[in-house]
Structures are given as C-alpha cells and as structure tokens.
Coordinates of N, CA and C in Angstrom, one line a residue:
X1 N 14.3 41.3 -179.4 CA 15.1 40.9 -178.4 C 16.6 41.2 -178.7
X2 N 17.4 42.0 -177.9 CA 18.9 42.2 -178.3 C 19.5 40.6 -177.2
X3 N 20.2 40.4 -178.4 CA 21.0 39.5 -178.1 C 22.8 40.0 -177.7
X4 N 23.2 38.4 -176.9 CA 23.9 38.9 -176.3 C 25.8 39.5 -176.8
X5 N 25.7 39.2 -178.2 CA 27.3 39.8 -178.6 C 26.5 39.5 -180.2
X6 N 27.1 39.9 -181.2 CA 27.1 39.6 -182.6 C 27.1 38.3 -182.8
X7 N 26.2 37.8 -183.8 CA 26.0 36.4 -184.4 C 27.2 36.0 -185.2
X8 N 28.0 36.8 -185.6 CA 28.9 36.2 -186.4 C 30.1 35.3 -185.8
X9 N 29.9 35.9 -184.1 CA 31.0 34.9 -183.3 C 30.3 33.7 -182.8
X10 N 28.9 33.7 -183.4 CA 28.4 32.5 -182.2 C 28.4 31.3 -182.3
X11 N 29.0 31.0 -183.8 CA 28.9 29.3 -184.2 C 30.4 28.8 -183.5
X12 N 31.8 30.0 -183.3 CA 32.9 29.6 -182.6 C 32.5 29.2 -181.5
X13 N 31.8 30.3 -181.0 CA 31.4 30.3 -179.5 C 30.9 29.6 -178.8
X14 N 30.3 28.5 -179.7 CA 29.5 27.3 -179.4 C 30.2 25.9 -179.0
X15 N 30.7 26.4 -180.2 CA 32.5 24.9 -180.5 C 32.9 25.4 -179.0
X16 N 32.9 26.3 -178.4 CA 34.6 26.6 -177.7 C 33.9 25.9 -176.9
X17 N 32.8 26.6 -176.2 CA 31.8 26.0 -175.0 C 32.2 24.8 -175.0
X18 N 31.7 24.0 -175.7 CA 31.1 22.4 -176.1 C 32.4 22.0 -175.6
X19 N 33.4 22.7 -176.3 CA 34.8 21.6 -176.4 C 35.6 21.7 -174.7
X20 N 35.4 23.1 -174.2 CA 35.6 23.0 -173.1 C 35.4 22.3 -172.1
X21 N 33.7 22.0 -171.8 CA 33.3 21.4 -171.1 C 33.4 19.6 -171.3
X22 N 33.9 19.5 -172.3 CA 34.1 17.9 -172.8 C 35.4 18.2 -172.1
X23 N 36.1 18.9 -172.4 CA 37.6 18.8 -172.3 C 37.7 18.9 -170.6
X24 N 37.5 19.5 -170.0 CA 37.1 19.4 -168.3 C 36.5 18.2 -167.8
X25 N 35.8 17.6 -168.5 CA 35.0 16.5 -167.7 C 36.1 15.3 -168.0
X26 N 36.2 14.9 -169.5 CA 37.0 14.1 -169.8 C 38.5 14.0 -169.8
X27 N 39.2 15.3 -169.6 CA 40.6 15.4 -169.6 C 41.2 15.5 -168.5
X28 N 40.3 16.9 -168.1 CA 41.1 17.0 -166.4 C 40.1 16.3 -165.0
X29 N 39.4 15.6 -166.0 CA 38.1 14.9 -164.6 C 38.2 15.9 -163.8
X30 N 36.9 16.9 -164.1 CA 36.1 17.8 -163.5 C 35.2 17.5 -163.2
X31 N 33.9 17.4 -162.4 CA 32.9 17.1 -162.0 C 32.2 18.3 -162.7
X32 N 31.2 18.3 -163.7 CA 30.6 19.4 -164.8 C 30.4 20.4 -164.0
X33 N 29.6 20.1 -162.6 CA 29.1 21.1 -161.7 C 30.0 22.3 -161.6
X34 N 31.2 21.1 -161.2 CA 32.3 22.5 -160.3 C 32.9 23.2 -161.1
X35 N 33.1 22.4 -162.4 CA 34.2 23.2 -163.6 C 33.2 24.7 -163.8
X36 N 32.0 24.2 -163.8 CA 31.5 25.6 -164.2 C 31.2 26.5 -163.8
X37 N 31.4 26.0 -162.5 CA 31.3 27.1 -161.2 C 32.4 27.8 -161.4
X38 N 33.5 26.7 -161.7 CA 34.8 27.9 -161.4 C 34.6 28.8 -162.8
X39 N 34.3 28.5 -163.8 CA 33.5 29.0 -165.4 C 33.0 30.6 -164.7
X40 N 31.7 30.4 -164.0 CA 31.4 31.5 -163.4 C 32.2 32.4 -162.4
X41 N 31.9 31.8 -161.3 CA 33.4 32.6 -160.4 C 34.7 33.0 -161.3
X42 N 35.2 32.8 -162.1 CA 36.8 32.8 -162.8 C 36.4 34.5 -163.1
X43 N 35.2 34.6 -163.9 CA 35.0 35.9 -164.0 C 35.1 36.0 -165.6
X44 N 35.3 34.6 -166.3 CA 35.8 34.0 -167.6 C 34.5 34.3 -168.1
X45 N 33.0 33.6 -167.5 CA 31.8 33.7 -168.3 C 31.4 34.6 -168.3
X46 N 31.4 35.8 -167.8 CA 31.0 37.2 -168.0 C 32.1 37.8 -169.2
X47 N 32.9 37.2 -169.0 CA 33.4 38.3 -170.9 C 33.3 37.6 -171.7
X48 N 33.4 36.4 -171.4 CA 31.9 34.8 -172.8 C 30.9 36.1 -173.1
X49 N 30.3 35.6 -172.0 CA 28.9 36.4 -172.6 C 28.8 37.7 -173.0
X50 N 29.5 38.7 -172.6 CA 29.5 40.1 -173.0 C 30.1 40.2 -174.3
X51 N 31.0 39.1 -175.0 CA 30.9 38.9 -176.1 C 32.3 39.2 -176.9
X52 N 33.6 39.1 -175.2 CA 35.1 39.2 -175.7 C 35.4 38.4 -176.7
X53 N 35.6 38.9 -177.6 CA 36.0 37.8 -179.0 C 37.1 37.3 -179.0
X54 N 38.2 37.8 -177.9 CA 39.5 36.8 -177.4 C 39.1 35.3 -176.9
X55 N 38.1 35.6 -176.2 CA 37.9 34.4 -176.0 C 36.9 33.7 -176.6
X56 N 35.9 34.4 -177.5 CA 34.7 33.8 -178.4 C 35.7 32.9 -179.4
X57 N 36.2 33.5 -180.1 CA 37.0 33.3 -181.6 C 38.6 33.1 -181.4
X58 N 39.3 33.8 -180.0 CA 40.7 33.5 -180.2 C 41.3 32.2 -179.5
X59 N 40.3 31.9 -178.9 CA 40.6 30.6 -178.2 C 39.5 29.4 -178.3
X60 N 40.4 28.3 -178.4 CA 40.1 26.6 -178.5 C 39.1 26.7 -177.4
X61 N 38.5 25.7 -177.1 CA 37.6 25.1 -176.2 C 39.0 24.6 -174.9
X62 N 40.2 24.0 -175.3 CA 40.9 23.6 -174.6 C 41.6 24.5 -174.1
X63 N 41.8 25.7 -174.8 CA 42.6 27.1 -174.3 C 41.6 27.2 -173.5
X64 N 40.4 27.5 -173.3 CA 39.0 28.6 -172.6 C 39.4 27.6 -171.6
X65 N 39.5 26.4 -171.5 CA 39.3 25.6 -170.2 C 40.6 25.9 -169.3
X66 N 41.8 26.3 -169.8 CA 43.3 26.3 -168.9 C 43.0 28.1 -168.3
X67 N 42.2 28.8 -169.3 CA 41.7 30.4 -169.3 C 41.1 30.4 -167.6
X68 N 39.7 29.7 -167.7 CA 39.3 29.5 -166.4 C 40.1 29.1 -165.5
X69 N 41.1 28.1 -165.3 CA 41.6 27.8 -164.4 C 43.1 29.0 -163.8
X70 N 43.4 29.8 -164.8 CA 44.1 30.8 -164.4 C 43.7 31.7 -163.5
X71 N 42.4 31.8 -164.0 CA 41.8 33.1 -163.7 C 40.9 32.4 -162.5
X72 N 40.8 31.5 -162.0 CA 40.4 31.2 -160.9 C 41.6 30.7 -160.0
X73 N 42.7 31.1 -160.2 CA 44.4 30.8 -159.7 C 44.4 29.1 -159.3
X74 N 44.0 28.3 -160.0 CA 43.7 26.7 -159.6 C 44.7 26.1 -160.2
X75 N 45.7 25.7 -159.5 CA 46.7 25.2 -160.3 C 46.6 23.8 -160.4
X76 N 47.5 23.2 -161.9 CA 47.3 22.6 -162.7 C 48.4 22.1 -164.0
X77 N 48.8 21.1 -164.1 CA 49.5 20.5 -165.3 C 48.9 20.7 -166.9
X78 N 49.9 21.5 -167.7 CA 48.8 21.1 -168.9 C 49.3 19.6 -169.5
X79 N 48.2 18.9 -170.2 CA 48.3 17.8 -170.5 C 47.6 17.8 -171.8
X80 N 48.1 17.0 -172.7 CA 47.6 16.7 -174.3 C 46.2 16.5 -174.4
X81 N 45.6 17.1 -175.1 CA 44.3 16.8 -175.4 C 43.7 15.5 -176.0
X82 N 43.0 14.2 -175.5 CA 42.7 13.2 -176.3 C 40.9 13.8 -176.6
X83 N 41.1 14.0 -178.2 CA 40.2 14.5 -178.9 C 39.2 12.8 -179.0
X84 N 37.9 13.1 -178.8 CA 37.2 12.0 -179.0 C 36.4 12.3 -180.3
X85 N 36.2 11.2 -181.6 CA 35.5 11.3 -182.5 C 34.1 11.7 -182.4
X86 N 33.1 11.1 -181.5 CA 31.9 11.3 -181.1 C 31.7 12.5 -180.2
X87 N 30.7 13.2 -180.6 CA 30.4 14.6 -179.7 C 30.0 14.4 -178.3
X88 N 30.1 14.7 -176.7 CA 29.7 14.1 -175.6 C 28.2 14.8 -175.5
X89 N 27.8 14.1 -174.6 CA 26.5 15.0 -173.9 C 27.2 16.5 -173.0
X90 N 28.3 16.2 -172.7 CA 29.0 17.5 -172.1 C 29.2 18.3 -173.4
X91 N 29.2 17.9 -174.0 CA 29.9 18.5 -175.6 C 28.2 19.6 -175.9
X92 N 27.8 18.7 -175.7 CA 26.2 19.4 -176.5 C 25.8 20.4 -175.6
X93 N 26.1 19.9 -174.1 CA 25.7 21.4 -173.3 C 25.9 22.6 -173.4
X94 N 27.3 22.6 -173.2 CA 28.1 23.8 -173.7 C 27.6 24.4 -175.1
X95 N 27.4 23.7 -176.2 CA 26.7 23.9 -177.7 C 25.9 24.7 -177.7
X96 N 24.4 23.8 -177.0 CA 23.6 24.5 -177.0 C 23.1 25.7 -175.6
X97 N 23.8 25.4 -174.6 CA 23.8 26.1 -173.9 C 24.3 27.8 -173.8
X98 N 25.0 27.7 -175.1 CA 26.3 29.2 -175.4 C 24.9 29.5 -176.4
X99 N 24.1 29.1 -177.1 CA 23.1 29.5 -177.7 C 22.3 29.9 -177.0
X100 N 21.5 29.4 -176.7 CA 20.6 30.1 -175.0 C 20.8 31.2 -174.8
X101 N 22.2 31.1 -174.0 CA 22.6 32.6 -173.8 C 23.0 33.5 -174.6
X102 N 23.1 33.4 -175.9 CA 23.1 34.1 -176.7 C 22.1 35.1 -176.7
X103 N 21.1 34.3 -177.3 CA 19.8 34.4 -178.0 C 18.8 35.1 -176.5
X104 N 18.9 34.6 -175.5 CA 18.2 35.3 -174.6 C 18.9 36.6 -173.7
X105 N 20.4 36.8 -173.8 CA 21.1 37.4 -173.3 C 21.5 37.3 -172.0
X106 N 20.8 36.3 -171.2 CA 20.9 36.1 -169.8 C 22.1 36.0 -169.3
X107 N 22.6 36.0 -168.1 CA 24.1 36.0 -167.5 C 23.8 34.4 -167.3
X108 N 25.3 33.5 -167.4 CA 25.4 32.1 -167.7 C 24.5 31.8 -166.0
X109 N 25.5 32.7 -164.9 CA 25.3 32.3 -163.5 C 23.5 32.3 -163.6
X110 N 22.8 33.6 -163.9 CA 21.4 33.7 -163.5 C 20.6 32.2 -164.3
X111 N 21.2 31.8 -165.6 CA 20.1 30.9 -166.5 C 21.1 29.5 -165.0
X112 N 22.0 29.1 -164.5 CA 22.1 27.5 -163.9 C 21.7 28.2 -162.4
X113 N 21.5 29.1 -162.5 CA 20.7 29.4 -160.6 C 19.3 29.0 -161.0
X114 N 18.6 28.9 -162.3 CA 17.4 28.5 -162.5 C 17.3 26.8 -162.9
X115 N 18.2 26.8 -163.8 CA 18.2 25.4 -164.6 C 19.7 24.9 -164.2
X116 N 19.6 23.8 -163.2 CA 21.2 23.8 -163.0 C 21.7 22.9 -164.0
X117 N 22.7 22.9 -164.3 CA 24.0 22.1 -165.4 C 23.5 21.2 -165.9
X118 N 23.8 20.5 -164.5 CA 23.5 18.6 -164.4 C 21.6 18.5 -165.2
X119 N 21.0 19.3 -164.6 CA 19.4 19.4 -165.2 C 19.9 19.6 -167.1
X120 N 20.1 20.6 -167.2 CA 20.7 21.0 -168.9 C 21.6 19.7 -169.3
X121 N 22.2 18.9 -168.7 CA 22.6 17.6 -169.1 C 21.8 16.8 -169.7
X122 N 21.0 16.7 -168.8 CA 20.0 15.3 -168.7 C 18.9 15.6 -170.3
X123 N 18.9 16.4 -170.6 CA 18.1 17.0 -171.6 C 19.1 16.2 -173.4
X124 N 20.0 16.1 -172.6 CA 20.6 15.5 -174.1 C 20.0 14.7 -174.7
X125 N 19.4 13.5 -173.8 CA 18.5 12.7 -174.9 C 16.8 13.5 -174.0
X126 N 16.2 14.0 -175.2 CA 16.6 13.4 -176.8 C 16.8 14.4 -177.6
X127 N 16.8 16.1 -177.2 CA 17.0 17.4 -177.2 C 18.4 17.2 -178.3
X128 N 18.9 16.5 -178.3 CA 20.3 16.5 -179.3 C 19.9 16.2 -180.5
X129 N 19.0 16.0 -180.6 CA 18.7 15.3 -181.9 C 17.5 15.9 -182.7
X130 N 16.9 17.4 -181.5 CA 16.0 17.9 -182.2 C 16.9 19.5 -182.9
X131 N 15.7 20.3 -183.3 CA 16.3 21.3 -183.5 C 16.7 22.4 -182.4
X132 N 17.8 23.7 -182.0 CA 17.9 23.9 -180.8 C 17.0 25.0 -180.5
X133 N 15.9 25.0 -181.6 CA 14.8 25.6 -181.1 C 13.7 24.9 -180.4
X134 N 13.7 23.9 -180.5 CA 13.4 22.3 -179.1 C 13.7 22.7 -177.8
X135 N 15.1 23.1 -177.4 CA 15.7 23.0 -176.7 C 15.7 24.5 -176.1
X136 N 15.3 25.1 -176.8 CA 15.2 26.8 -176.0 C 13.6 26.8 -176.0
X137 N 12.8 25.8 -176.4 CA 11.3 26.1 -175.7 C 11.5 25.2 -174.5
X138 N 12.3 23.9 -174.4 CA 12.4 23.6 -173.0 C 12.8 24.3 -172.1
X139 N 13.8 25.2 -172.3 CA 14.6 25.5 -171.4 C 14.1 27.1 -171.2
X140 N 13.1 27.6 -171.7 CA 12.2 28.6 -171.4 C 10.8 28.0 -170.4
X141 N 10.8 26.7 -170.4 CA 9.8 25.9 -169.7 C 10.4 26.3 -168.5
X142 N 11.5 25.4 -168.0 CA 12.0 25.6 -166.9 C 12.7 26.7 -166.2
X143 N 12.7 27.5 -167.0 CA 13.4 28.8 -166.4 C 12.3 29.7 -165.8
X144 N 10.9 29.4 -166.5 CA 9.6 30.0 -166.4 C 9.4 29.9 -164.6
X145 N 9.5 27.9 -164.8 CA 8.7 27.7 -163.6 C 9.7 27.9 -162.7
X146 N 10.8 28.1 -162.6 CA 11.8 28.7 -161.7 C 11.9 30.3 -161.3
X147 N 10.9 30.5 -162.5 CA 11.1 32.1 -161.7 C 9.9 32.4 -162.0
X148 N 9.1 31.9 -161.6 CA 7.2 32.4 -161.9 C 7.2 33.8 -161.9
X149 N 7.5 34.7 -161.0 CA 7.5 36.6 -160.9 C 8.1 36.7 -161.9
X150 N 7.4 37.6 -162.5 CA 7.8 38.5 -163.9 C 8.4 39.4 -163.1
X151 N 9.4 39.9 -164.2 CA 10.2 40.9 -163.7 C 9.8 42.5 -163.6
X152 N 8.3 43.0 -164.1 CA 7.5 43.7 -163.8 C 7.2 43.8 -162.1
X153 N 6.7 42.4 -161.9 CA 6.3 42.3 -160.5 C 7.3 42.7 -159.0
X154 N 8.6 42.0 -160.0 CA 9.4 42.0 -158.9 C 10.2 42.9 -158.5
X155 N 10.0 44.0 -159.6 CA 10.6 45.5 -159.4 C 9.9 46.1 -158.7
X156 N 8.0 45.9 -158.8 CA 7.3 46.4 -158.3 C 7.5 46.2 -156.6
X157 N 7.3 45.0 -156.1 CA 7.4 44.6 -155.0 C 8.9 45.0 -154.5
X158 N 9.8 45.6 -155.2 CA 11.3 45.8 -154.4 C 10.6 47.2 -154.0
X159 N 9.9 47.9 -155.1 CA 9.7 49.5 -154.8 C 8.2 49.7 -153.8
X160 N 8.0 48.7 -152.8 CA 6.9 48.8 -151.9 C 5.6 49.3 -152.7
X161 N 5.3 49.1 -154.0 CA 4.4 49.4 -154.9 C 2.5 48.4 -155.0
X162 N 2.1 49.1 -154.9 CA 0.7 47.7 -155.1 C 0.9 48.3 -156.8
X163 N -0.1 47.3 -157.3 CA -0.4 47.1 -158.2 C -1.3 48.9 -158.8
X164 N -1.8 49.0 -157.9 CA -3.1 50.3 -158.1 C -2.0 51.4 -157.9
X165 N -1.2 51.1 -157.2 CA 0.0 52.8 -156.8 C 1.1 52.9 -158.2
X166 N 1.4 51.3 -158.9 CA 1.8 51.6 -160.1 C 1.5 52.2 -161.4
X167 N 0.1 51.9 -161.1 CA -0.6 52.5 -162.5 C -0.9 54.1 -161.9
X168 N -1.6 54.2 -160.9 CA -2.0 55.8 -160.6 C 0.1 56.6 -161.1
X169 N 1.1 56.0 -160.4 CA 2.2 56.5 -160.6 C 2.7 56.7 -162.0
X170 N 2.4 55.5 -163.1 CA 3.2 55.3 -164.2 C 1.9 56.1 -165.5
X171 N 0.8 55.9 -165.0 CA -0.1 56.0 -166.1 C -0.7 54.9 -166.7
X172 N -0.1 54.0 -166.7 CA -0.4 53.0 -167.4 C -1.5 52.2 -167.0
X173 N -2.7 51.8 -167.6 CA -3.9 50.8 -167.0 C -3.6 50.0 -165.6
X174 N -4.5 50.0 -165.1 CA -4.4 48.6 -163.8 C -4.6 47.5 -164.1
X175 N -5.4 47.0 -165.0 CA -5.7 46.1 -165.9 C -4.8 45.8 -166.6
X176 N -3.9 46.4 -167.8 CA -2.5 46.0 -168.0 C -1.9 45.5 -167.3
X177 N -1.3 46.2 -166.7 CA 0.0 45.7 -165.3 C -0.7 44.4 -164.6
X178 N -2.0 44.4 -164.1 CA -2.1 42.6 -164.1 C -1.7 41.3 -165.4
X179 N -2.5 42.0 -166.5 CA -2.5 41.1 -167.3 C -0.8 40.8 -168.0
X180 N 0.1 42.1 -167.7 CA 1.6 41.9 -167.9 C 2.2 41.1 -167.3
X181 N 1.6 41.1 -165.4 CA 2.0 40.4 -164.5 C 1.7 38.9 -164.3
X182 N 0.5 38.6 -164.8 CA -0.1 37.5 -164.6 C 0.1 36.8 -166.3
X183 N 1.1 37.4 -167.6 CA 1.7 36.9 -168.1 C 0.6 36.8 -169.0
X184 N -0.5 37.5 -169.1 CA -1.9 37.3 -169.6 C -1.1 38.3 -171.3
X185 N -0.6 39.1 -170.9 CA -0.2 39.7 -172.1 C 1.7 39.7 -172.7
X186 N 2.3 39.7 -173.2 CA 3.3 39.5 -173.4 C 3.7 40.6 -173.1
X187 N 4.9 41.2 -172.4 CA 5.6 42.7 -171.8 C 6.4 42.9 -172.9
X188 N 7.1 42.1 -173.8 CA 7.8 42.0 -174.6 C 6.8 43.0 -176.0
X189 N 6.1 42.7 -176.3 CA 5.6 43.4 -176.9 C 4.7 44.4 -176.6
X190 N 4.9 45.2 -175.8 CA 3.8 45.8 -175.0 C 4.7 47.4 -175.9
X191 N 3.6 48.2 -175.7 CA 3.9 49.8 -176.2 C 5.4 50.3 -175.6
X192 N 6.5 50.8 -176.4 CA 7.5 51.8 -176.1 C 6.6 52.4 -175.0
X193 N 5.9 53.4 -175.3 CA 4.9 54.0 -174.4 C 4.9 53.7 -172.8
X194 N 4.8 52.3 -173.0 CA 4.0 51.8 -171.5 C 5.3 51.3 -171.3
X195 N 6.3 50.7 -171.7 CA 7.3 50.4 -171.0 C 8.1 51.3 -170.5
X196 N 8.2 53.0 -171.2 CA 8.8 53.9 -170.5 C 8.4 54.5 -169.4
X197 N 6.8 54.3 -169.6 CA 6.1 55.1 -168.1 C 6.4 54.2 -166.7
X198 N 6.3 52.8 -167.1 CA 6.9 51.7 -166.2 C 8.4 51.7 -165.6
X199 N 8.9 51.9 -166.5 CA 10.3 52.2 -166.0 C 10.8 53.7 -165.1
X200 N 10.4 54.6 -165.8 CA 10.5 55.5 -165.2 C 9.7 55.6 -163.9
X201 N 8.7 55.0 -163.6 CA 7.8 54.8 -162.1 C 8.7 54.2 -161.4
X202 N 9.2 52.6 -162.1 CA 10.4 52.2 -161.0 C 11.6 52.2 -161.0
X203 N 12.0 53.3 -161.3 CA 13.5 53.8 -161.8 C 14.5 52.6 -162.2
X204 N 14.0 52.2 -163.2 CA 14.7 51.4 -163.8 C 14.6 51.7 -165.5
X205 N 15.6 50.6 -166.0 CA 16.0 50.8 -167.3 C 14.3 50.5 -168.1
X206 N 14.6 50.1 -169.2 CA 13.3 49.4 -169.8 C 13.7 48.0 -170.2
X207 N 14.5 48.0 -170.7 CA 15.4 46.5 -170.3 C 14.8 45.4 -169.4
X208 N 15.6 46.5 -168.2 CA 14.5 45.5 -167.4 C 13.6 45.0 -167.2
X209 N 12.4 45.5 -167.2 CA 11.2 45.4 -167.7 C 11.0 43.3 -168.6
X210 N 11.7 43.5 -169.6 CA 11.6 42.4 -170.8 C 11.6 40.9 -169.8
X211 N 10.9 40.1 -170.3 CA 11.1 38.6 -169.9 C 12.4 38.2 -170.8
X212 N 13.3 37.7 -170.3 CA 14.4 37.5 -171.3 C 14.3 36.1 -171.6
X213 N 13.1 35.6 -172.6 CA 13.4 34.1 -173.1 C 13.4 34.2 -174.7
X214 N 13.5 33.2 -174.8 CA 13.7 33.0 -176.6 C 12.4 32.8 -177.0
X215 N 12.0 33.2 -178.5 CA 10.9 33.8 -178.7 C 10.6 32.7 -179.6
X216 N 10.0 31.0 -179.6 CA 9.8 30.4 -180.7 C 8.9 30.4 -181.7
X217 N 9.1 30.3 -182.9 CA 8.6 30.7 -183.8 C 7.5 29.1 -183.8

C-alpha cells in the first residue's frame, strides 16, 4: 500500500492535526464540522495530505489553524492560545485521523464524505485508549459499509461494461472479477498481471483499481 507522504513527517503531522482542531473548537469556537470544511475547501488539506512539509513540520497546530482561515479569506482576530493540559477528544481526531490518511492515502474530503467528523468523534471513547490499529479496523468498517462498490465495479459500471464484456475485453477470468467484486478475493493482492489487463480495459491507472484501506495485521 503506498502511503500518503513519508513516515518521517507523520508523528508532526499528527500533533499539528490534533492541535488544530482542539485549537478551532476550543479557541476560536468553531463548530468541528465547519472548521473542517473550511480545512477542506481552504485547499489547506490537499497539501496536508500530498505531504507539504511547510505545513506537515513547519507549522504548529495553531499556525495550520490561522493557515486555513487565510486561505479560505475568513477573517479573523489572532488571539493567545490557552493550551489545555489534557488531550481533547477533538485533539484525538485530528491524531488519529492524520494517520488514517496517512496510512490509507485517501483524500481527507473522500474518507468524511464516508465517515463524517462528528461520527470519527464519537469513536473517542473508547478508541483512545486502544491501539490506532483499533481504530483503522473501525474506520475501515465504516468506510466499507459506506461504499459497498468496489472500485473495480465502479469503473466497470462508469465504462457501460457487464461483468462478461470485462473479462472477454481484459483477459482476466469471469470468476475473478466476481470474486474481486463481491470482495470474495482481495484486489489488493491480486496478480500485477491482472491488475494491468484491468486497467488497461478500463483506461485507468492500476491505482485505481486498489481498495484503499489499512491492512490490519
């Protein structure tokens, strides 16, 4: 599974998250939802995630938070940070939520169009206290059942394809491509081979192809 920027930024990258979204809820009373929205719209979580280390490593949690509001033109007073001793449940989202995306690569917008915020909140107890490999087999639970179509299927179905026109097209078994589809076999480990005949059938990458969840051991 390629992950989404180098590991070496990701323990910052976690802090910043964490401390941002504490720092929005509790500083500038944000409502989690909206701060993160503007997080997404600002155009700020797409170079998070692609893995700008200006903002992974060169900035505070309290900088990333004034970052978004620039870049979403929202104006705004800066004001002192009251650092709280105890970590918040907003604190832990952002934590383990910048891991998620890490580790699965997903765009922040695509994983809360499946699992929204407030849902990834509520998971704090008791998810905080496990390991965040706990928390990425949850959160591959519900990202599952939010998007049942494999991304096999759903390439297929954009390209007016049955199942029998992909395999006669790609080469690949008919029986595979169900059992890929119906999740019977893992795609993720499926042949170089068959993922290139697949892709090239639906003119797409092989990337795409991949379920992008985290793989628990």
């Amino acid at each position: 599974m390629i992950c989404a920027y180098d590991k070496v930024y990701l323990d910052k990258a976690r802090i910043a998250l964490g401390r941002m979204l504490d720092f929005a809820v509790y500083d500038l009373h944000y409502e989690l939802s909206s701060f993160f929205e503007l997080f997404i719209e600002s155009g700020v979580s797409g170079r998070f995630e692609n893995g700008d280390f200006h903002l992974l490593v060169g900035m505070s949690g309290v900088e990333l938070a004034y970052e978004v509001l620039d870049c979403a033109k929202v104006p705004y007073e800066r004001i002192k940070s009251d650092y709280t001793l105890d970590r918040s449940a907003e604190y832990w989202t952002g934590w383990a939520l910048a891991y998620y995306q890490w580790e699965t690569a997903l765009s922040f917008a695509r994983i809360i169009r499946a699992v929204p915020i407030q849902e990834i909140l509520s998971l704090y107890s008791p998810y905080h206290e496990m390991d965040i490999r706990q928390f990425c087999d949850k959160m591959n639970e519900l990202y599952g059942k939010a998007n049942p179509e494999t991304n096999l299927k759903r390439l297929r179905q954009s390209a007016d394809l049955s199942q029998r026109e992909l395999a006669e097209l790609s080469g690949v078994p008919l029986r595979t491509i169900q059992q890929y589809e119906q999740r019977q076999k893992n795609i993720n480990r499926a042949q170089a081979e068959y993922l290139a005949m697949l892709a090239k059938a639906l003119c797409c990458e092989m990337e795409d192809l991949l379920e992008r969840t985290v793989r628990v051991s």
